Structures are given as C-alpha cells and as structure tokens.
JSON list of C-alpha atoms in Angstrom, two decimals:
[
{"chain": "A", "resi": 26, "resn": "UNK", "atom": "CA", "xyz": [20.38, -3.03, -21.19]},
{"chain": "A", "resi": 27, "resn": "UNK", "atom": "CA", "xyz": [21.96, -6.47, -20.18]},
{"chain": "A", "resi": 28, "resn": "UNK", "atom": "CA", "xyz": [19.59, -9.14, -20.37]},
{"chain": "A", "resi": 29, "resn": "UNK", "atom": "CA", "xyz": [20.00, -12.86, -19.51]},
{"chain": "A", "resi": 30, "resn": "UNK", "atom": "CA", "xyz": [18.96, -15.64, -21.74]},
{"chain": "A", "resi": 31, "resn": "UNK", "atom": "CA", "xyz": [17.15, -18.87, -21.01]},
{"chain": "A", "resi": 32, "resn": "UNK", "atom": "CA", "xyz": [14.72, -21.38, -22.90]},
{"chain": "A", "resi": 33, "resn": "UNK", "atom": "CA", "xyz": [11.08, -20.64, -23.02]},
{"chain": "A", "resi": 34, "resn": "UNK", "atom": "CA", "xyz": [9.78, -23.95, -21.97]},
{"chain": "A", "resi": 35, "resn": "UNK", "atom": "CA", "xyz": [10.60, -27.56, -21.09]},
{"chain": "A", "resi": 36, "resn": "UNK", "atom": "CA", "xyz": [9.02, -30.71, -20.44]},
{"chain": "A", "resi": 37, "resn": "UNK", "atom": "CA", "xyz": [10.08, -33.35, -17.88]},
{"chain": "A", "resi": 38, "resn": "UNK", "atom": "CA", "xyz": [8.47, -36.49, -16.28]},
{"chain": "A", "resi": 39, "resn": "UNK", "atom": "CA", "xyz": [8.36, -37.00, -12.50]},
{"chain": "A", "resi": 40, "resn": "UNK", "atom": "CA", "xyz": [11.21, -38.44, -11.15]},
{"chain": "A", "resi": 41, "resn": "UNK", "atom": "CA", "xyz": [13.74, -37.09, -13.92]},
{"chain": "A", "resi": 42, "resn": "UNK", "atom": "CA", "xyz": [16.45, -34.58, -13.15]},
{"chain": "A", "resi": 43, "resn": "UNK", "atom": "CA", "xyz": [15.85, -31.25, -14.80]},
{"chain": "A", "resi": 44, "resn": "UNK", "atom": "CA", "xyz": [18.78, -28.62, -15.74]},
{"chain": "A", "resi": 45, "resn": "UNK", "atom": "CA", "xyz": [17.81, -25.25, -16.76]},
{"chain": "A", "resi": 46, "resn": "UNK", "atom": "CA", "xyz": [20.47, -23.20, -18.21]},
{"chain": "A", "resi": 47, "resn": "UNK", "atom": "CA", "xyz": [20.59, -19.32, -18.38]},
{"chain": "A", "resi": 48, "resn": "UNK", "atom": "CA", "xyz": [23.35, -17.24, -20.21]},
{"chain": "A", "resi": 49, "resn": "UNK", "atom": "CA", "xyz": [24.84, -14.38, -18.33]},
{"chain": "A", "resi": 50, "resn": "UNK", "atom": "CA", "xyz": [26.84, -12.79, -21.18]},
{"chain": "A", "resi": 51, "resn": "UNK", "atom": "CA", "xyz": [27.00, -9.12, -19.32]},
{"chain": "A", "resi": 52, "resn": "UNK", "atom": "CA", "xyz": [27.42, -10.30, -15.96]},
{"chain": "A", "resi": 53, "resn": "UNK", "atom": "CA", "xyz": [29.18, -7.61, -13.87]},
{"chain": "A", "resi": 54, "resn": "UNK", "atom": "CA", "xyz": [32.17, -8.78, -11.49]},
{"chain": "A", "resi": 55, "resn": "UNK", "atom": "CA", "xyz": [29.97, -8.19, -8.26]},
{"chain": "A", "resi": 56, "resn": "UNK", "atom": "CA", "xyz": [26.46, -9.64, -9.26]},
{"chain": "A", "resi": 57, "resn": "UNK", "atom": "CA", "xyz": [25.32, -12.64, -7.89]},
{"chain": "A", "resi": 58, "resn": "UNK", "atom": "CA", "xyz": [23.34, -15.13, -9.69]},
{"chain": "A", "resi": 59, "resn": "UNK", "atom": "CA", "xyz": [19.86, -15.63, -8.56]},
{"chain": "A", "resi": 60, "resn": "UNK", "atom": "CA", "xyz": [17.02, -18.19, -9.27]},
{"chain": "A", "resi": 61, "resn": "UNK", "atom": "CA", "xyz": [13.24, -17.86, -9.03]},
{"chain": "A", "resi": 62, "resn": "UNK", "atom": "CA", "xyz": [10.28, -19.95, -9.16]},
{"chain": "A", "resi": 63, "resn": "UNK", "atom": "CA", "xyz": [6.84, -18.86, -9.69]},
{"chain": "A", "resi": 64, "resn": "UNK", "atom": "CA", "xyz": [3.50, -20.97, -9.32]},
{"chain": "A", "resi": 65, "resn": "UNK", "atom": "CA", "xyz": [0.31, -19.58, -11.09]},
{"chain": "A", "resi": 66, "resn": "UNK", "atom": "CA", "xyz": [-1.47, -16.88, -8.89]},
{"chain": "A", "resi": 67, "resn": "UNK", "atom": "CA", "xyz": [1.54, -16.41, -7.14]},
{"chain": "A", "resi": 68, "resn": "UNK", "atom": "CA", "xyz": [4.38, -13.93, -6.88]},
{"chain": "A", "resi": 69, "resn": "UNK", "atom": "CA", "xyz": [8.18, -15.13, -8.02]},
{"chain": "A", "resi": 70, "resn": "UNK", "atom": "CA", "xyz": [10.15, -16.79, -5.09]},
{"chain": "A", "resi": 71, "resn": "UNK", "atom": "CA", "xyz": [13.70, -16.91, -4.23]},
{"chain": "A", "resi": 72, "resn": "UNK", "atom": "CA", "xyz": [15.03, -20.37, -4.57]},
{"chain": "A", "resi": 73, "resn": "UNK", "atom": "CA", "xyz": [18.75, -20.30, -5.05]},
{"chain": "A", "resi": 74, "resn": "UNK", "atom": "CA", "xyz": [21.70, -18.00, -5.22]},
{"chain": "A", "resi": 75, "resn": "UNK", "atom": "CA", "xyz": [25.42, -18.25, -6.15]},
{"chain": "A", "resi": 76, "resn": "UNK", "atom": "CA", "xyz": [28.34, -16.47, -7.22]},
{"chain": "A", "resi": 77, "resn": "UNK", "atom": "CA", "xyz": [30.70, -19.28, -8.39]},
{"chain": "A", "resi": 78, "resn": "UNK", "atom": "CA", "xyz": [31.27, -23.08, -8.42]},
{"chain": "A", "resi": 79, "resn": "UNK", "atom": "CA", "xyz": [28.36, -24.72, -7.11]},
{"chain": "A", "resi": 80, "resn": "UNK", "atom": "CA", "xyz": [25.49, -23.91, -4.47]},
{"chain": "A", "resi": 81, "resn": "UNK", "atom": "CA", "xyz": [23.24, -26.57, -3.21]},
{"chain": "A", "resi": 82, "resn": "UNK", "atom": "CA", "xyz": [20.38, -26.07, -0.80]},
{"chain": "A", "resi": 83, "resn": "UNK", "atom": "CA", "xyz": [17.34, -28.63, 0.23]},
{"chain": "A", "resi": 84, "resn": "UNK", "atom": "CA", "xyz": [15.19, -27.31, -3.19]},
{"chain": "A", "resi": 85, "resn": "UNK", "atom": "CA", "xyz": [18.23, -27.28, -5.92]},
{"chain": "A", "resi": 86, "resn": "UNK", "atom": "CA", "xyz": [21.73, -27.10, -6.94]},
{"chain": "A", "resi": 87, "resn": "UNK", "atom": "CA", "xyz": [23.21, -24.32, -8.86]},
{"chain": "A", "resi": 88, "resn": "UNK", "atom": "CA", "xyz": [26.32, -24.47, -11.30]},
{"chain": "A", "resi": 89, "resn": "UNK", "atom": "CA", "xyz": [28.36, -21.63, -12.00]},
{"chain": "A", "resi": 90, "resn": "UNK", "atom": "CA", "xyz": [31.50, -21.95, -14.31]},
{"chain": "A", "resi": 91, "resn": "UNK", "atom": "CA", "xyz": [34.68, -20.25, -14.00]},
{"chain": "A", "resi": 92, "resn": "UNK", "atom": "CA", "xyz": [33.63, -17.40, -16.35]},
{"chain": "A", "resi": 93, "resn": "UNK", "atom": "CA", "xyz": [30.40, -16.87, -14.64]},
{"chain": "A", "resi": 94, "resn": "UNK", "atom": "CA", "xyz": [28.98, -16.63, -18.31]},
{"chain": "A", "resi": 95, "resn": "UNK", "atom": "CA", "xyz": [26.13, -18.92, -17.47]},
{"chain": "A", "resi": 96, "resn": "UNK", "atom": "CA", "xyz": [24.35, -21.02, -14.55]},
{"chain": "A", "resi": 97, "resn": "UNK", "atom": "CA", "xyz": [22.80, -24.25, -14.54]},
{"chain": "A", "resi": 98, "resn": "UNK", "atom": "CA", "xyz": [19.50, -24.79, -12.36]},
{"chain": "A", "resi": 99, "resn": "UNK", "atom": "CA", "xyz": [19.37, -28.36, -11.50]},
{"chain": "A", "resi": 100, "resn": "UNK", "atom": "CA", "xyz": [16.47, -29.91, -9.97]},
{"chain": "A", "resi": 101, "resn": "UNK", "atom": "CA", "xyz": [16.68, -33.44, -8.76]},
{"chain": "A", "resi": 102, "resn": "UNK", "atom": "CA", "xyz": [13.95, -35.96, -9.12]},
{"chain": "A", "resi": 103, "resn": "UNK", "atom": "CA", "xyz": [11.17, -33.46, -10.09]},
{"chain": "A", "resi": 104, "resn": "UNK", "atom": "CA", "xyz": [7.54, -33.92, -9.25]},
{"chain": "A", "resi": 105, "resn": "UNK", "atom": "CA", "xyz": [4.34, -32.52, -10.69]},
{"chain": "A", "resi": 106, "resn": "UNK", "atom": "CA", "xyz": [4.45, -29.66, -8.16]},
{"chain": "A", "resi": 107, "resn": "UNK", "atom": "CA", "xyz": [7.63, -28.53, -9.52]},
{"chain": "A", "resi": 108, "resn": "UNK", "atom": "CA", "xyz": [5.73, -27.25, -12.69]},
{"chain": "A", "resi": 109, "resn": "UNK", "atom": "CA", "xyz": [6.27, -23.52, -12.58]},
{"chain": "A", "resi": 110, "resn": "UNK", "atom": "CA", "xyz": [8.16, -20.72, -14.44]},
{"chain": "A", "resi": 111, "resn": "UNK", "atom": "CA", "xyz": [11.95, -20.31, -13.61]},
{"chain": "A", "resi": 112, "resn": "UNK", "atom": "CA", "xyz": [13.53, -17.14, -13.76]},
{"chain": "A", "resi": 113, "resn": "UNK", "atom": "CA", "xyz": [17.18, -16.14, -13.77]},
{"chain": "A", "resi": 114, "resn": "UNK", "atom": "CA", "xyz": [17.01, -12.24, -13.64]},
{"chain": "A", "resi": 115, "resn": "UNK", "atom": "CA", "xyz": [19.49, -10.10, -14.60]},
{"chain": "A", "resi": 116, "resn": "UNK", "atom": "CA", "xyz": [20.85, -7.98, -11.91]},
{"chain": "A", "resi": 117, "resn": "UNK", "atom": "CA", "xyz": [22.43, -5.04, -13.25]},
{"chain": "A", "resi": 118, "resn": "UNK", "atom": "CA", "xyz": [21.34, -2.54, -10.65]},
{"chain": "A", "resi": 119, "resn": "UNK", "atom": "CA", "xyz": [17.81, -3.55, -10.97]},
{"chain": "A", "resi": 120, "resn": "UNK", "atom": "CA", "xyz": [16.33, -7.40, -11.57]},
{"chain": "A", "resi": 121, "resn": "UNK", "atom": "CA", "xyz": [14.79, -7.60, -15.15]},
{"chain": "A", "resi": 122, "resn": "UNK", "atom": "CA", "xyz": [13.08, -10.91, -14.83]},
{"chain": "A", "resi": 123, "resn": "UNK", "atom": "CA", "xyz": [12.28, -11.45, -18.77]},
{"chain": "A", "resi": 124, "resn": "UNK", "atom": "CA", "xyz": [9.69, -14.53, -19.63]},
{"chain": "A", "resi": 125, "resn": "UNK", "atom": "CA", "xyz": [11.64, -17.20, -17.65]},
{"chain": "A", "resi": 126, "resn": "UNK", "atom": "CA", "xyz": [11.61, -21.02, -18.45]},
{"chain": "A", "resi": 127, "resn": "UNK", "atom": "CA", "xyz": [8.07, -22.67, -18.27]},
{"chain": "A", "resi": 128, "resn": "UNK", "atom": "CA", "xyz": [8.76, -26.18, -16.72]},
{"chain": "A", "resi": 129, "resn": "UNK", "atom": "CA", "xyz": [6.12, -28.51, -17.21]},
{"chain": "A", "resi": 130, "resn": "UNK", "atom": "CA", "xyz": [6.31, -31.82, -15.19]},
{"chain": "A", "resi": 131, "resn": "UNK", "atom": "CA", "xyz": [4.24, -34.79, -16.53]},
{"chain": "A", "resi": 132, "resn": "UNK", "atom": "CA", "xyz": [3.23, -38.13, -14.74]},
{"chain": "B", "resi": 29, "resn": "UNK", "atom": "CA", "xyz": [7.11, -15.18, 8.92]},
{"chain": "B", "resi": 30, "resn": "UNK", "atom": "CA", "xyz": [7.90, -11.71, 7.45]},
{"chain": "B", "resi": 31, "resn": "UNK", "atom": "CA", "xyz": [5.98, -11.19, 4.09]},
{"chain": "B", "resi": 32, "resn": "UNK", "atom": "CA", "xyz": [4.96, -8.44, 1.41]},
{"chain": "B", "resi": 33, "resn": "UNK", "atom": "CA", "xyz": [1.60, -7.35, 1.79]},
{"chain": "B", "resi": 34, "resn": "UNK", "atom": "CA", "xyz": [-0.55, -6.06, -1.13]},
{"chain": "B", "resi": 35, "resn": "UNK", "atom": "CA", "xyz": [-3.80, -4.82, -1.25]},
{"chain": "B", "resi": 36, "resn": "UNK", "atom": "CA", "xyz": [-6.19, -5.05, -2.63]},
{"chain": "B", "resi": 37, "resn": "UNK", "atom": "CA", "xyz": [-5.70, -8.48, -3.98]},
{"chain": "B", "resi": 38, "resn": "UNK", "atom": "CA", "xyz": [-8.30, -8.13, -6.68]},
{"chain": "B", "resi": 39, "resn": "UNK", "atom": "CA", "xyz": [-9.53, -5.19, -8.60]},
{"chain": "B", "resi": 40, "resn": "UNK", "atom": "CA", "xyz": [-12.34, -4.41, -11.15]},
{"chain": "B", "resi": 41, "resn": "UNK", "atom": "CA", "xyz": [-12.86, -0.71, -12.07]},
{"chain": "B", "resi": 42, "resn": "UNK", "atom": "CA", "xyz": [-14.25, 1.14, -15.30]},
{"chain": "B", "resi": 43, "resn": "UNK", "atom": "CA", "xyz": [-11.94, 2.77, -17.84]},
{"chain": "B", "resi": 44, "resn": "UNK", "atom": "CA", "xyz": [-11.27, 6.26, -16.95]},
{"chain": "B", "resi": 45, "resn": "UNK", "atom": "CA", "xyz": [-11.13, 5.33, -12.90]},
{"chain": "B", "resi": 46, "resn": "UNK", "atom": "CA", "xyz": [-8.10, 6.13, -10.64]},
{"chain": "B", "resi": 47, "resn": "UNK", "atom": "CA", "xyz": [-6.71, 2.65, -8.81]},
{"chain": "B", "resi": 48, "resn": "UNK", "atom": "CA", "xyz": [-4.27, 2.80, -6.31]},
{"chain": "B", "resi": 49, "resn": "UNK", "atom": "CA", "xyz": [-2.47, -0.12, -5.35]},
{"chain": "B", "resi": 50, "resn": "UNK", "atom": "CA", "xyz": [-0.55, -0.43, -2.02]},
{"chain": "B", "resi": 51, "resn": "UNK", "atom": "CA", "xyz": [2.28, -2.51, -0.53]},
{"chain": "B", "resi": 52, "resn": "UNK", "atom": "CA", "xyz": [3.59, -2.74, 2.60]},
{"chain": "B", "resi": 53, "resn": "UNK", "atom": "CA", "xyz": [7.67, -3.93, 2.35]},
{"chain": "B", "resi": 54, "resn": "UNK", "atom": "CA", "xyz": [9.19, -6.60, 4.86]},
{"chain": "B", "resi": 55, "resn": "UNK", "atom": "CA", "xyz": [10.16, -4.52, 7.94]},
{"chain": "B", "resi": 56, "resn": "UNK", "atom": "CA", "xyz": [13.82, -3.50, 7.54]},
{"chain": "B", "resi": 57, "resn": "UNK", "atom": "CA", "xyz": [14.04, -3.85, 3.75]},
{"chain": "B", "resi": 58, "resn": "UNK", "atom": "CA", "xyz": [15.34, -0.69, 2.07]},
{"chain": "B", "resi": 59, "resn": "UNK", "atom": "CA", "xyz": [14.38, -1.51, -1.98]},
{"chain": "B", "resi": 60, "resn": "UNK", "atom": "CA", "xyz": [10.92, -1.88, -3.14]},
{"chain": "B", "resi": 61, "resn": "UNK", "atom": "CA", "xyz": [10.01, -2.86, -6.67]},
{"chain": "B", "resi": 62, "resn": "UNK", "atom": "CA", "xyz": [6.81, -2.54, -8.62]},
{"chain": "B", "resi": 63, "resn": "UNK", "atom": "CA", "xyz": [6.38, -5.36, -11.58]},
{"chain": "B", "resi": 64, "resn": "UNK", "atom": "CA", "xyz": [3.46, -5.79, -13.96]},
{"chain": "B", "resi": 65, "resn": "UNK", "atom": "CA", "xyz": [2.94, -9.42, -15.27]},
{"chain": "B", "resi": 66, "resn": "UNK", "atom": "CA", "xyz": [0.60, -10.15, -18.46]},
{"chain": "B", "resi": 67, "resn": "UNK", "atom": "CA", "xyz": [0.59, -13.29, -20.46]},
{"chain": "B", "resi": 68, "resn": "UNK", "atom": "CA", "xyz": [2.13, -11.39, -23.63]},
{"chain": "B", "resi": 69, "resn": "UNK", "atom": "CA", "xyz": [4.87, -9.27, -21.62]},
{"chain": "B", "resi": 70, "resn": "UNK", "atom": "CA", "xyz": [5.88, -11.75, -19.11]},
{"chain": "B", "resi": 71, "resn": "UNK", "atom": "CA", "xyz": [7.14, -9.96, -15.63]},
{"chain": "B", "resi": 72, "resn": "UNK", "atom": "CA", "xyz": [8.12, -6.38, -16.25]},
{"chain": "B", "resi": 73, "resn": "UNK", "atom": "CA", "xyz": [9.78, -3.64, -13.99]},
{"chain": "B", "resi": 74, "resn": "UNK", "atom": "CA", "xyz": [7.92, -0.56, -13.68]},
{"chain": "B", "resi": 75, "resn": "UNK", "atom": "CA", "xyz": [9.71, 1.16, -10.91]},
{"chain": "B", "resi": 76, "resn": "UNK", "atom": "CA", "xyz": [12.02, 0.53, -7.95]},
{"chain": "B", "resi": 77, "resn": "UNK", "atom": "CA", "xyz": [13.07, 2.55, -4.94]},
{"chain": "B", "resi": 78, "resn": "UNK", "atom": "CA", "xyz": [15.69, 2.41, -2.78]},
{"chain": "B", "resi": 79, "resn": "UNK", "atom": "CA", "xyz": [15.72, 4.03, 0.82]},
{"chain": "B", "resi": 80, "resn": "UNK", "atom": "CA", "xyz": [12.30, 5.64, -0.48]},
{"chain": "B", "resi": 81, "resn": "UNK", "atom": "CA", "xyz": [14.09, 7.36, -3.45]},
{"chain": "B", "resi": 82, "resn": "UNK", "atom": "CA", "xyz": [12.79, 6.54, -6.88]},
{"chain": "B", "resi": 83, "resn": "UNK", "atom": "CA", "xyz": [15.90, 5.16, -8.76]},
{"chain": "B", "resi": 84, "resn": "UNK", "atom": "CA", "xyz": [14.36, 3.89, -11.93]},
{"chain": "B", "resi": 85, "resn": "UNK", "atom": "CA", "xyz": [10.87, 4.27, -13.21]},
{"chain": "B", "resi": 86, "resn": "UNK", "atom": "CA", "xyz": [11.66, 4.16, -16.92]},
{"chain": "B", "resi": 87, "resn": "UNK", "atom": "CA", "xyz": [9.25, 1.00, -17.11]},
{"chain": "B", "resi": 88, "resn": "UNK", "atom": "CA", "xyz": [6.34, 2.99, -16.47]},
{"chain": "B", "resi": 89, "resn": "UNK", "atom": "CA", "xyz": [4.15, 5.08, -18.61]},
{"chain": "B", "resi": 90, "resn": "UNK", "atom": "CA", "xyz": [4.66, 8.44, -16.92]},
{"chain": "B", "resi": 91, "resn": "UNK", "atom": "CA", "xyz": [1.35, 10.07, -18.23]},
{"chain": "B", "resi": 92, "resn": "UNK", "atom": "CA", "xyz": [-0.78, 8.10, -16.21]},
{"chain": "B", "resi": 93, "resn": "UNK", "atom": "CA", "xyz": [1.03, 5.86, -13.62]},
{"chain": "B", "resi": 94, "resn": "UNK", "atom": "CA", "xyz": [2.60, 7.16, -10.36]},
{"chain": "B", "resi": 95, "resn": "UNK", "atom": "CA", "xyz": [4.85, 5.55, -7.77]},
{"chain": "B", "resi": 96, "resn": "UNK", "atom": "CA", "xyz": [5.31, 6.77, -4.51]},
{"chain": "B", "resi": 97, "resn": "UNK", "atom": "CA", "xyz": [6.91, 5.65, -0.88]},
{"chain": "B", "resi": 98, "resn": "UNK", "atom": "CA", "xyz": [5.14, 8.09, 1.46]},
{"chain": "B", "resi": 99, "resn": "UNK", "atom": "CA", "xyz": [7.15, 6.16, 4.20]},
{"chain": "B", "resi": 100, "resn": "UNK", "atom": "CA", "xyz": [9.18, 3.08, 4.68]},
{"chain": "B", "resi": 101, "resn": "UNK", "atom": "CA", "xyz": [6.12, 1.05, 5.45]},
{"chain": "B", "resi": 102, "resn": "UNK", "atom": "CA", "xyz": [4.09, 2.10, 2.31]},
{"chain": "B", "resi": 103, "resn": "UNK", "atom": "CA", "xyz": [4.80, 2.36, -1.45]},
{"chain": "B", "resi": 104, "resn": "UNK", "atom": "CA", "xyz": [1.77, 3.13, -3.75]},
{"chain": "B", "resi": 105, "resn": "UNK", "atom": "CA", "xyz": [1.54, 2.55, -7.34]},
{"chain": "B", "resi": 106, "resn": "UNK", "atom": "CA", "xyz": [-1.36, 4.71, -8.75]},
{"chain": "B", "resi": 107, "resn": "UNK", "atom": "CA", "xyz": [-2.96, 4.72, -12.27]},
{"chain": "B", "resi": 108, "resn": "UNK", "atom": "CA", "xyz": [-4.77, 7.68, -13.36]},
{"chain": "B", "resi": 109, "resn": "UNK", "atom": "CA", "xyz": [-6.88, 7.44, -15.54]},
{"chain": "B", "resi": 110, "resn": "UNK", "atom": "CA", "xyz": [-7.18, 3.34, -15.95]},
{"chain": "B", "resi": 111, "resn": "UNK", "atom": "CA", "xyz": [-7.46, 1.83, -19.19]},
{"chain": "B", "resi": 112, "resn": "UNK", "atom": "CA", "xyz": [-8.13, -1.67, -20.36]},
{"chain": "B", "resi": 113, "resn": "UNK", "atom": "CA", "xyz": [-4.61, -2.42, -21.64]},
{"chain": "B", "resi": 114, "resn": "UNK", "atom": "CA", "xyz": [-3.72, -1.85, -17.83]},
{"chain": "B", "resi": 115, "resn": "UNK", "atom": "CA", "xyz": [-5.22, -4.78, -17.07]},
{"chain": "B", "resi": 116, "resn": "UNK", "atom": "CA", "xyz": [-2.65, -7.17, -15.32]},
{"chain": "B", "resi": 117, "resn": "UNK", "atom": "CA", "xyz": [-1.40, -8.71, -12.26]},
{"chain": "B", "resi": 118, "resn": "UNK", "atom": "CA", "xyz": [0.93, -5.74, -10.33]},
{"chain": "B", "resi": 119, "resn": "UNK", "atom": "CA", "xyz": [3.70, -7.25, -8.17]},
{"chain": "B", "resi": 120, "resn": "UNK", "atom": "CA", "xyz": [5.49, -5.57, -5.29]},
{"chain": "B", "resi": 121, "resn": "UNK", "atom": "CA", "xyz": [8.77, -6.76, -4.12]},
{"chain": "B", "resi": 122, "resn": "UNK", "atom": "CA", "xyz": [11.22, -5.64, -1.36]},
{"chain": "B", "resi": 123, "resn": "UNK", "atom": "CA", "xyz": [14.62, -6.36, -0.43]},
{"chain": "B", "resi": 124, "resn": "UNK", "atom": "CA", "xyz": [17.53, -5.44, 1.31]},
{"chain": "B", "resi": 125, "resn": "UNK", "atom": "CA", "xyz": [20.21, -4.72, -1.44]},
{"chain": "B", "resi": 126, "resn": "UNK", "atom": "CA", "xyz": [23.06, -1.84, -0.68]},
{"chain": "B", "resi": 127, "resn": "UNK", "atom": "CA", "xyz": [23.19, -0.82, -4.53]},
{"chain": "B", "resi": 128, "resn": "UNK", "atom": "CA", "xyz": [26.22, 0.95, -5.95]},
{"chain": "B", "resi": 129, "resn": "UNK", "atom": "CA", "xyz": [29.56, -0.87, -6.21]},
{"chain": "B", "resi": 130, "resn": "UNK", "atom": "CA", "xyz": [28.05, -3.74, -4.06]},
{"chain": "B", "resi": 131, "resn": "UNK", "atom": "CA", "xyz": [25.20, -5.02, -5.60]},
{"chain": "B", "resi": 132, "resn": "UNK", "atom": "CA", "xyz": [25.64, -8.78, -4.16]},
{"chain": "B", "resi": 133, "resn": "UNK", "atom": "CA", "xyz": [22.60, -10.68, -2.98]},
{"chain": "B", "resi": 134, "resn": "UNK", "atom": "CA", "xyz": [19.90, -8.49, -4.03]},
{"chain": "B", "resi": 135, "resn": "UNK", "atom": "CA", "xyz": [17.23, -11.04, -3.20]},
{"chain": "B", "resi": 136, "resn": "UNK", "atom": "CA", "xyz": [13.60, -9.91, -3.62]},
{"chain": "B", "resi": 137, "resn": "UNK", "atom": "CA", "xyz": [10.83, -11.02, -1.74]},
{"chain": "B", "resi": 138, "resn": "UNK", "atom": "CA", "xyz": [7.34, -10.69, -3.42]},
{"chain": "B", "resi": 139, "resn": "UNK", "atom": "CA", "xyz": [3.77, -9.80, -2.46]},
{"chain": "B", "resi": 140, "resn": "UNK", "atom": "CA", "xyz": [0.93, -11.82, -3.55]},
{"chain": "B", "resi": 141, "resn": "UNK", "atom": "CA", "xyz": [-0.02, -9.58, -6.25]},
{"chain": "B", "resi": 142, "resn": "UNK", "atom": "CA", "xyz": [-3.02, -7.28, -7.29]},
{"chain": "B", "resi": 143, "resn": "UNK", "atom": "CA", "xyz": [-5.02, -8.80, -10.25]},
{"chain": "B", "resi": 144, "resn": "UNK", "atom": "CA", "xyz": [-6.31, -5.39, -11.87]},
{"chain": "B", "resi": 145, "resn": "UNK", "atom": "CA", "xyz": [-9.05, -5.75, -14.28]},
{"chain": "B", "resi": 146, "resn": "UNK", "atom": "CA", "xyz": [-10.13, -2.38, -16.20]},
{"chain": "B", "resi": 147, "resn": "UNK", "atom": "CA", "xyz": [-13.15, -2.67, -18.18]}
]
C-alpha cells in the first residue's frame, strides 16, 4: 500500500519557523494533501489541506510543488503550545496515518 | 459545534470480557473510521465504512474484533474476548468523503477517543 514518509521527530525553539516535509511518492491524480495535528490525550485534528502550490490559513501554510511528490507544512513563529505530533496521511481511498512527526518546541 | 462523540471515554476490564465502544458521527457525514493508537504502533486504521457499508476492515483482527453501523448515527466496535494486548486508545472519525474516482477533500473529524485497559 502507498505510504507517506515524514521525519519521526523535530525540535525547535519558540518564535522560530518550523517546516515539516512529507513525501507522497504514490499520490494519485485526484488526491488532496492533508495535514493533521495531535495533542496528547486528544484525537488528531485537521489543520490544512491543499492540492497544489500554496495554501495558507490562520494556523499554517502548506507548500506543494508542481510534481506533488512532497508537501511542506510551515508553522510560523511556533510557541510551546505547538508541541504535538503532525501527520500527513496517505489518502489512498482511506487515510493511513503512520507515526507522524513529533514536534517539540522548547522555550 | 458539531463533533464526533465517543463513549465510554475510559474503560477498564479484565481479560476475556466483552468490550463495546460506541461512536456517534457528525450528522450528515457518510464515512466512519475506527483507529487504534498505541505508543509502539502509532495510529492504525482498523476499519472504515461508507454509507454504513464496511469498505475495509483489513486492519482488524477478525477473530475477536467486529465493527458495525446499526444506523447512520451509531457505529460500534466490539472486542470479544478482550486481551491485555488490546489496551490502547481507540478513535472514531467521521467525514463526508465521496470515494470512488473523486476522493478529494476527505477530511476526517476525530472523537476524543476511548482509552481501553485490559487487565
């Protein structure tokens, strides 16, 4: 089954911009790219979705190159509360989340 | 504020007992997913339904797990008999995906989960 690939963990400091990249080697033509965020003791929650180029909302930006084989989630000026696990699930008819990227923001 | 509701939030039981977890999807959503999350395995898809029909339950141990949607407002996940290795957080999610050739924008909305401990 197709699977996305993302780093297991990342560390950052408050106020920095954080970029998390995910590979989508087997993405289908009509699939969107979706990112989720999960805090401890909560279910994942949707943060952003795009098809190509750039999408921005109040939480993050999502950059998708023309070939759509990867995507980059950009979190501007992170704070301690952005410490969470970030997922870019594989949307091959269902959503396989994998282990995600554990982001730790330090003071 | 529409949300997915899961009950119970916590469940402690003894090995061999039956466990039933319930999920009320967001009204109007036609897809329902069941996930299991552990430290070792991360978030695993167990089963999912579209329009109440099971589409994929390949991630679910068939001998002890069963998932059903008696109606559009209720999804259940049952474990019988339960074992200590079933201890995990079980999440339900719903969405309004269309499936088929048009799989776009399959955003899932997750419940708070059921934390299951099997002793």
